[in-house]
Amino acid sequence: MRNLLIAPSILSANFANLGHEVQDVVEGGANWIHVDVMDGQFVPNITIGPVVVESLRKDTTAPLDVHLMIVKPEQYIPDFLKAGADSISIHYEATPHVQRALDLIRSAGKKAGLALTPSTPIQAVENVLSDVDYVLVMTVNPGFGGQKFIPSMTEKVRSLRRLLDASKYTQVAIEVDGGINADTAREVSLAGAEIFVVGSAIFGKPDRKAAMEKIRKQIEQGMQPVHAR
Ligand code: DX5
Ligand code: ZN
């Protein structure tokens, strides 16, 4: 059985009640807390910066998974590391210095992720496989919570899993992000995803713990050993 991780995305949380809502999902079994950082340039939306990561770090022991949707991420990686991030993903499309940025994260002893927007081919990861712990496959176009899962991304996840399994970096995990709910989670789980970012389908629900439970069950079904990778 592969390692299944659920990472609720605080983008859909009520920021005026953030500590309480995060505590709720952690009690419900959240493995990582996903933090979406947007700069209004790489994506058409602005969210939060290192100060929020710093506050969360003081408030929870759950690993903080920072998703940088910003241009020139290498300029801000040190700030997020200092704030307490446990894993940081940067976008392939956001910098000409992908390897340098990944190395900066790894050198601090943290997990490095490479994120791909839907139109970026999986081959983008091939030359940096030794520098990544996980590949984040965006299953919507980055920028907003609550969007619809793009169906062709299931095949992208499947192809990426094959590429990783055929390489010597089989331990590299696939994280999926965007439009993940109980149904789409099962589908991408069957295709080989292991880390599931879920925003509106958890934080958008009145009973966050029940929503988490439902999604975990669906994913576990997809993760039975008989699954086809
Ligand atoms: C989108 C973000 C996602 C977002 C997912 O750009 O990277 O993490 O919060 O939200 P849902 O699950 O609602 O699509
Ligand atoms: Zn994200």
PDB file of N, CA and C in Angstrom, residues 20 24 28 68 123 179 218 221 226:
ATOM      1  N   HIS A  20      -8.668  27.761  14.585  1.00  0.00           N
ATOM      2  CA  HIS A  20      -9.698  26.797  14.967  1.00  0.00           C
ATOM      3  C   HIS A  20      -9.997  25.816  13.827  1.00  0.00           C
ATOM      4  N   ASP A  24      -9.352  21.731  13.645  1.00  0.00           N
ATOM      5  CA  ASP A  24     -10.444  20.833  13.286  1.00  0.00           C
ATOM      6  C   ASP A  24     -10.016  19.774  12.261  1.00  0.00           C
ATOM      7  N   GLY A  28      -9.328  15.750  12.450  1.00  0.00           N
ATOM      8  CA  GLY A  28      -9.989  14.871  11.478  1.00  0.00           C
ATOM      9  C   GLY A  28      -9.002  14.011  10.689  1.00  0.00           C
ATOM     10  N   LEU A  68       4.047  27.639  -3.690  1.00  0.00           N
ATOM     11  CA  LEU A  68       4.368  28.994  -4.145  1.00  0.00           C
ATOM     12  C   LEU A  68       3.906  29.223  -5.582  1.00  0.00           C
ATOM     13  N   GLN A 123       7.407  15.773 -18.952  1.00  0.00           N
ATOM     14  CA  GLN A 123       8.852  15.700 -19.225  1.00  0.00           C
ATOM     15  C   GLN A 123       9.605  16.845 -18.549  1.00  0.00           C
ATOM     16  N   GLY A 179      -9.807  20.925  -7.480  1.00  0.00           N
ATOM     17  CA  GLY A 179     -11.038  20.197  -7.809  1.00  0.00           C
ATOM     18  C   GLY A 179     -11.078  18.784  -7.251  1.00  0.00           C
ATOM     19  N   GLN A 218     -12.703   7.093   0.134  1.00  0.00           N
ATOM     20  CA  GLN A 218     -12.688   6.962  -1.326  1.00  0.00           C
ATOM     21  C   GLN A 218     -11.273   6.727  -1.852  1.00  0.00           C
ATOM     22  N   GLN A 221      -9.961   3.220  -1.174  1.00  0.00           N
ATOM     23  CA  GLN A 221     -10.480   2.245  -2.150  1.00  0.00           C
ATOM     24  C   GLN A 221      -9.626   2.239  -3.408  1.00  0.00           C
ATOM     25  N   VAL A 226      -4.433  -3.888  -5.844  1.00  0.00           N
ATOM     26  CA  VAL A 226      -4.763  -4.336  -7.196  1.00  0.00           C
ATOM     27  C   VAL A 226      -4.808  -3.175  -8.193  1.00  0.00           C
TER      28      VAL A 226
END
